[in-house]
Amino acid sequence: MSGSGAQSTLARVSCTALNIVGGSLEVLGFFVVAWELARVQRREFGAPKAWTKLRVWVRQRFGVSETVEMGAAIAGGGTVSAELTARYRIEGSMEDRVEALEKNLERLEKEVTQERRKLRGEIREVRQKLDELGAQVGQERQQAEEERKEALKSSLAFQWTGTGLFVVGAVLTTIGNIC
């Protein structure tokens, strides 16, 4: 066997190896990107209905149970009631009646003033609680958004890795096809 024939065989083997390695890297890169995109979609939009039904069927069929934790929070609010009463009877002469009406009016004005103060205090408390809840919701929203961004950043690393593997595989396969 001549040196040229051995080199030709070696070239064919290395070209075939490049094709195999390149094709394998392409497939691996494709699957890394597809897996990561599917993971992101499940996290952002939930699992597809068909996938969920299949999982339930498999779990029921093979007796695999899943623990589900649920929680509930109830935010209570206060009720406000006011009761105004007139306490002086209106009997007697016109002057007595006017005097009784003036006393009733004074008493009612005092009660209304007290109720207004009480209501203003309750309104202040409710506003303060609403402000606190609003701030808490804002913080939770911001934290959730930051967590989401971090998850997407890690997802991008997987996607770029898969894309790089695919490109390297495509280049190696092209080189293998040329030689």
C-alpha positions as a LaTeX table, in Angstrom:
\begin{tabular}{lrrr}
\hline
Residue & $x$ (\AA) & $y$ (\AA) & $z$ (\AA) \\
\hline
Met1 & 0.00 & 0.00 & 0.00 \\
Ser2 & 1.41 & 3.34 & $-0.95$ \\
Gly3 & 1.65 & 6.45 & 1.26 \\
Ser4 & $-0.92$ & 8.23 & $-0.90$ \\
Gly5 & $-3.54$ & 5.52 & $-0.37$ \\
Ala6 & $-3.00$ & 5.57 & 3.40 \\
Gln7 & $-3.33$ & 9.34 & 3.44 \\
Ser8 & $-6.51$ & 9.14 & 1.39 \\
Thr9 & $-8.00$ & 6.57 & 3.76 \\
Leu10 & $-6.93$ & 8.64 & 6.75 \\
Ala11 & $-8.45$ & 11.74 & 5.15 \\
Arg12 & $-11.72$ & 9.90 & 4.57 \\
Val13 & $-11.77$ & 8.66 & 8.17 \\
Ser14 & $-11.05$ & 12.12 & 9.54 \\
Cys15 & $-13.69$ & 13.66 & 7.23 \\
Thr16 & $-16.18$ & 11.07 & 8.39 \\
Ala17 & $-15.20$ & 11.74 & 11.99 \\
Leu18 & $-15.66$ & 15.49 & 11.42 \\
Asn19 & $-19.11$ & 14.79 & 9.94 \\
Ile20 & $-20.08$ & 12.61 & 12.91 \\
Val21 & $-18.72$ & 15.01 & 15.55 \\
Gly22 & $-20.19$ & 18.01 & 13.74 \\
Gly23 & $-23.59$ & 16.39 & 13.35 \\
Ser24 & $-23.56$ & 15.32 & 16.98 \\
Leu25 & $-22.73$ & 18.86 & 18.12 \\
Glu26 & $-25.51$ & 20.26 & 15.92 \\
Val27 & $-28.05$ & 17.88 & 17.41 \\
Leu28 & $-26.79$ & 18.53 & 20.95 \\
Gly29 & $-26.91$ & 22.30 & 20.41 \\
Phe30 & $-30.41$ & 22.08 & 18.97 \\
Phe31 & $-31.65$ & 20.05 & 21.94 \\
Val32 & $-30.04$ & 22.40 & 24.49 \\
Val33 & $-31.79$ & 25.40 & 22.93 \\
Ala34 & $-35.11$ & 23.55 & 22.55 \\
Trp35 & $-34.98$ & 22.28 & 26.14 \\
Glu36 & $-34.25$ & 25.73 & 27.53 \\
Leu37 & $-36.96$ & 27.40 & 25.45 \\
Ala38 & $-39.47$ & 24.78 & 26.62 \\
Arg39 & $-38.41$ & 25.37 & 30.25 \\
Val40 & $-38.85$ & 29.14 & 29.88 \\
Gln41 & $-42.23$ & 28.71 & 28.26 \\
Arg42 & $-43.40$ & 26.37 & 31.06 \\
Arg43 & $-42.25$ & 28.86 & 33.69 \\
Glu44 & $-43.80$ & 31.87 & 31.99 \\
Phe45 & $-47.01$ & 30.37 & 30.59 \\
Gly46 & $-47.46$ & 27.11 & 32.48 \\
Ala47 & $-47.38$ & 23.58 & 31.17 \\
Pro48 & $-49.39$ & 22.80 & 28.04 \\
Lys49 & $-52.79$ & 21.27 & 28.78 \\
Ala50 & $-51.96$ & 18.02 & 26.96 \\
Trp51 & $-48.72$ & 17.64 & 28.96 \\
Thr52 & $-50.59$ & 18.26 & 32.22 \\
Lys53 & $-53.22$ & 15.65 & 31.31 \\
Leu54 & $-50.51$ & 13.14 & 30.40 \\
Arg55 & $-48.71$ & 13.72 & 33.71 \\
Val56 & $-51.97$ & 13.25 & 35.65 \\
Trp57 & $-52.73$ & 10.05 & 33.73 \\
Val58 & $-49.22$ & 8.63 & 34.37 \\
Arg59 & $-49.40$ & 9.54 & 38.06 \\
Gln60 & $-52.82$ & 7.93 & 38.42 \\
Arg61 & $-51.88$ & 4.88 & 36.37 \\
Phe62 & $-48.66$ & 4.14 & 38.23 \\
Gly63 & $-49.73$ & 5.35 & 41.66 \\
Val64 & $-47.31$ & 8.24 & 41.90 \\
Ser65 & $-48.84$ & 10.90 & 44.08 \\
Glu66 & $-48.00$ & 14.55 & 44.17 \\
Thr67 & $-48.20$ & 16.78 & 47.21 \\
Val68 & $-49.91$ & 20.07 & 46.64 \\
Glu69 & $-49.58$ & 22.84 & 49.19 \\
Met70 & $-52.19$ & 25.55 & 49.29 \\
Gly71 & $-52.42$ & 28.68 & 51.36 \\
Ala72 & $-54.92$ & 31.43 & 51.81 \\
Ala73 & $-54.84$ & 34.85 & 53.30 \\
Ile74 & $-57.84$ & 36.87 & 54.33 \\
Ala75 & $-57.57$ & 40.61 & 54.65 \\
Gly76 & $-60.16$ & 41.89 & 57.07 \\
Gly77 & $-61.67$ & 45.31 & 57.11 \\
Gly78 & $-63.44$ & 47.27 & 59.81 \\
Thr79 & $-67.04$ & 48.27 & 59.82 \\
Val80 & $-68.18$ & 51.70 & 60.77 \\
Ser81 & $-71.52$ & 52.49 & 62.33 \\
Ala82 & $-72.90$ & 55.63 & 63.83 \\
Glu83 & $-75.95$ & 56.11 & 65.99 \\
Leu84 & $-77.47$ & 59.47 & 66.66 \\
Thr85 & $-80.30$ & 59.93 & 69.12 \\
Ala86 & $-82.31$ & 62.83 & 70.44 \\
Arg87 & $-82.60$ & 62.67 & 74.20 \\
Tyr88 & $-84.85$ & 65.55 & 75.20 \\
Arg89 & $-88.61$ & 65.34 & 74.94 \\
Ile90 & $-90.41$ & 68.15 & 73.29 \\
Glu91 & $-93.37$ & 69.03 & 75.49 \\
Gly92 & $-94.76$ & 72.13 & 77.08 \\
Ser93 & $-94.92$ & 75.69 & 75.89 \\
Met94 & $-93.33$ & 77.05 & 72.75 \\
Glu95 & $-90.30$ & 78.36 & 74.69 \\
Asp96 & $-89.89$ & 74.96 & 76.35 \\
Arg97 & $-90.08$ & 73.25 & 72.99 \\
Val98 & $-87.54$ & 75.62 & 71.44 \\
Glu99 & $-85.23$ & 75.12 & 74.41 \\
Ala100 & $-85.60$ & 71.34 & 74.13 \\
Leu101 & $-84.93$ & 71.51 & 70.40 \\
Glu102 & $-81.82$ & 73.62 & 71.02 \\
Lys103 & $-80.59$ & 71.09 & 73.60 \\
Asn104 & $-81.29$ & 68.26 & 71.18 \\
Leu105 & $-79.44$ & 70.13 & 68.44 \\
Glu106 & $-76.46$ & 70.75 & 70.76 \\
Arg107 & $-76.40$ & 67.11 & 71.76 \\
Leu108 & $-76.64$ & 65.97 & 68.15 \\
Glu109 & $-73.87$ & 68.36 & 67.11 \\
Lys110 & $-71.61$ & 66.93 & 69.84 \\
Glu111 & $-72.40$ & 63.37 & 68.77 \\
Val112 & $-71.80$ & 64.20 & 65.12 \\
Thr113 & $-68.50$ & 65.87 & 66.01 \\
Gln114 & $-67.42$ & 62.83 & 68.02 \\
Glu115 & $-68.44$ & 60.48 & 65.22 \\
Arg116 & $-66.56$ & 62.60 & 62.67 \\
Arg117 & $-63.40$ & 62.46 & 64.79 \\
Lys118 & $-63.80$ & 58.73 & 65.20 \\
Leu119 & $-64.40$ & 58.23 & 61.47 \\
Arg120 & $-61.45$ & 60.43 & 60.55 \\
Gly121 & $-59.24$ & 58.34 & 62.83 \\
Glu122 & $-60.52$ & 55.13 & 61.26 \\
Ile123 & $-60.05$ & 56.56 & 57.78 \\
Arg124 & $-56.46$ & 57.53 & 58.68 \\
Glu125 & $-55.81$ & 53.98 & 59.90 \\
Val126 & $-57.30$ & 52.46 & 56.75 \\
Arg127 & $-55.28$ & 54.79 & 54.52 \\
Gln128 & $-52.13$ & 53.94 & 56.44 \\
Lys129 & $-52.83$ & 50.21 & 56.06 \\
Leu130 & $-53.53$ & 50.69 & 52.35 \\
Asp131 & $-50.27$ & 52.60 & 51.93 \\
Glu132 & $-48.38$ & 49.83 & 53.74 \\
Leu133 & $-50.04$ & 47.16 & 51.61 \\
Gly134 & $-49.32$ & 49.15 & 48.46 \\
Ala135 & $-45.66$ & 49.43 & 49.41 \\
Gln136 & $-45.52$ & 45.72 & 50.22 \\
Val137 & $-47.14$ & 44.78 & 46.90 \\
Gly138 & $-44.70$ & 47.07 & 45.09 \\
Gln139 & $-41.73$ & 45.41 & 46.79 \\
Glu140 & $-43.04$ & 41.93 & 46.03 \\
Arg141 & $-43.66$ & 42.89 & 42.41 \\
Gln142 & $-40.16$ & 44.32 & 42.09 \\
Gln143 & $-38.63$ & 41.22 & 43.70 \\
Ala144 & $-40.60$ & 38.91 & 41.39 \\
Glu145 & $-39.48$ & 40.93 & 38.36 \\
Glu146 & $-35.84$ & 40.74 & 39.48 \\
Glu147 & $-36.13$ & 36.96 & 39.97 \\
Arg148 & $-37.71$ & 36.66 & 36.54 \\
Lys149 & $-34.88$ & 38.66 & 34.95 \\
Glu150 & $-32.26$ & 36.48 & 36.66 \\
Ala151 & $-33.99$ & 33.34 & 35.42 \\
Leu152 & $-34.07$ & 34.74 & 31.89 \\
Lys153 & $-30.36$ & 35.64 & 32.11 \\
Ser154 & $-29.49$ & 32.06 & 33.06 \\
Ser155 & $-31.76$ & 30.88 & 30.26 \\
Leu156 & $-29.88$ & 33.04 & 27.78 \\
Ala157 & $-26.61$ & 31.35 & 28.79 \\
Phe158 & $-28.09$ & 27.94 & 27.96 \\
Gln159 & $-29.52$ & 29.20 & 24.69 \\
Trp160 & $-26.22$ & 30.75 & 23.61 \\
Thr161 & $-24.35$ & 27.59 & 24.59 \\
Gly162 & $-26.71$ & 25.51 & 22.47 \\
Thr163 & $-26.46$ & 27.95 & 19.59 \\
Gly164 & $-22.64$ & 27.86 & 19.81 \\
Leu165 & $-22.65$ & 24.06 & 19.80 \\
Phe166 & $-24.93$ & 24.07 & 16.76 \\
Val167 & $-22.71$ & 26.54 & 14.87 \\
Val168 & $-19.50$ & 24.63 & 15.69 \\
Gly169 & $-21.20$ & 21.41 & 14.62 \\
Ala170 & $-22.36$ & 22.99 & 11.36 \\
Val171 & $-18.83$ & 24.26 & 10.61 \\
Leu172 & $-17.27$ & 20.87 & 11.38 \\
Thr173 & $-19.86$ & 19.09 & 9.21 \\
Thr174 & $-19.22$ & 21.52 & 6.37 \\
Ile175 & $-15.48$ & 20.95 & 6.63 \\
Gly176 & $-16.09$ & 17.21 & 6.72 \\
Asn177 & $-18.21$ & 17.42 & 3.58 \\
Ile178 & $-15.62$ & 19.49 & 1.72 \\
Cys179 & $-12.68$ & 17.15 & 2.30 \\
\hline
\end{tabular}
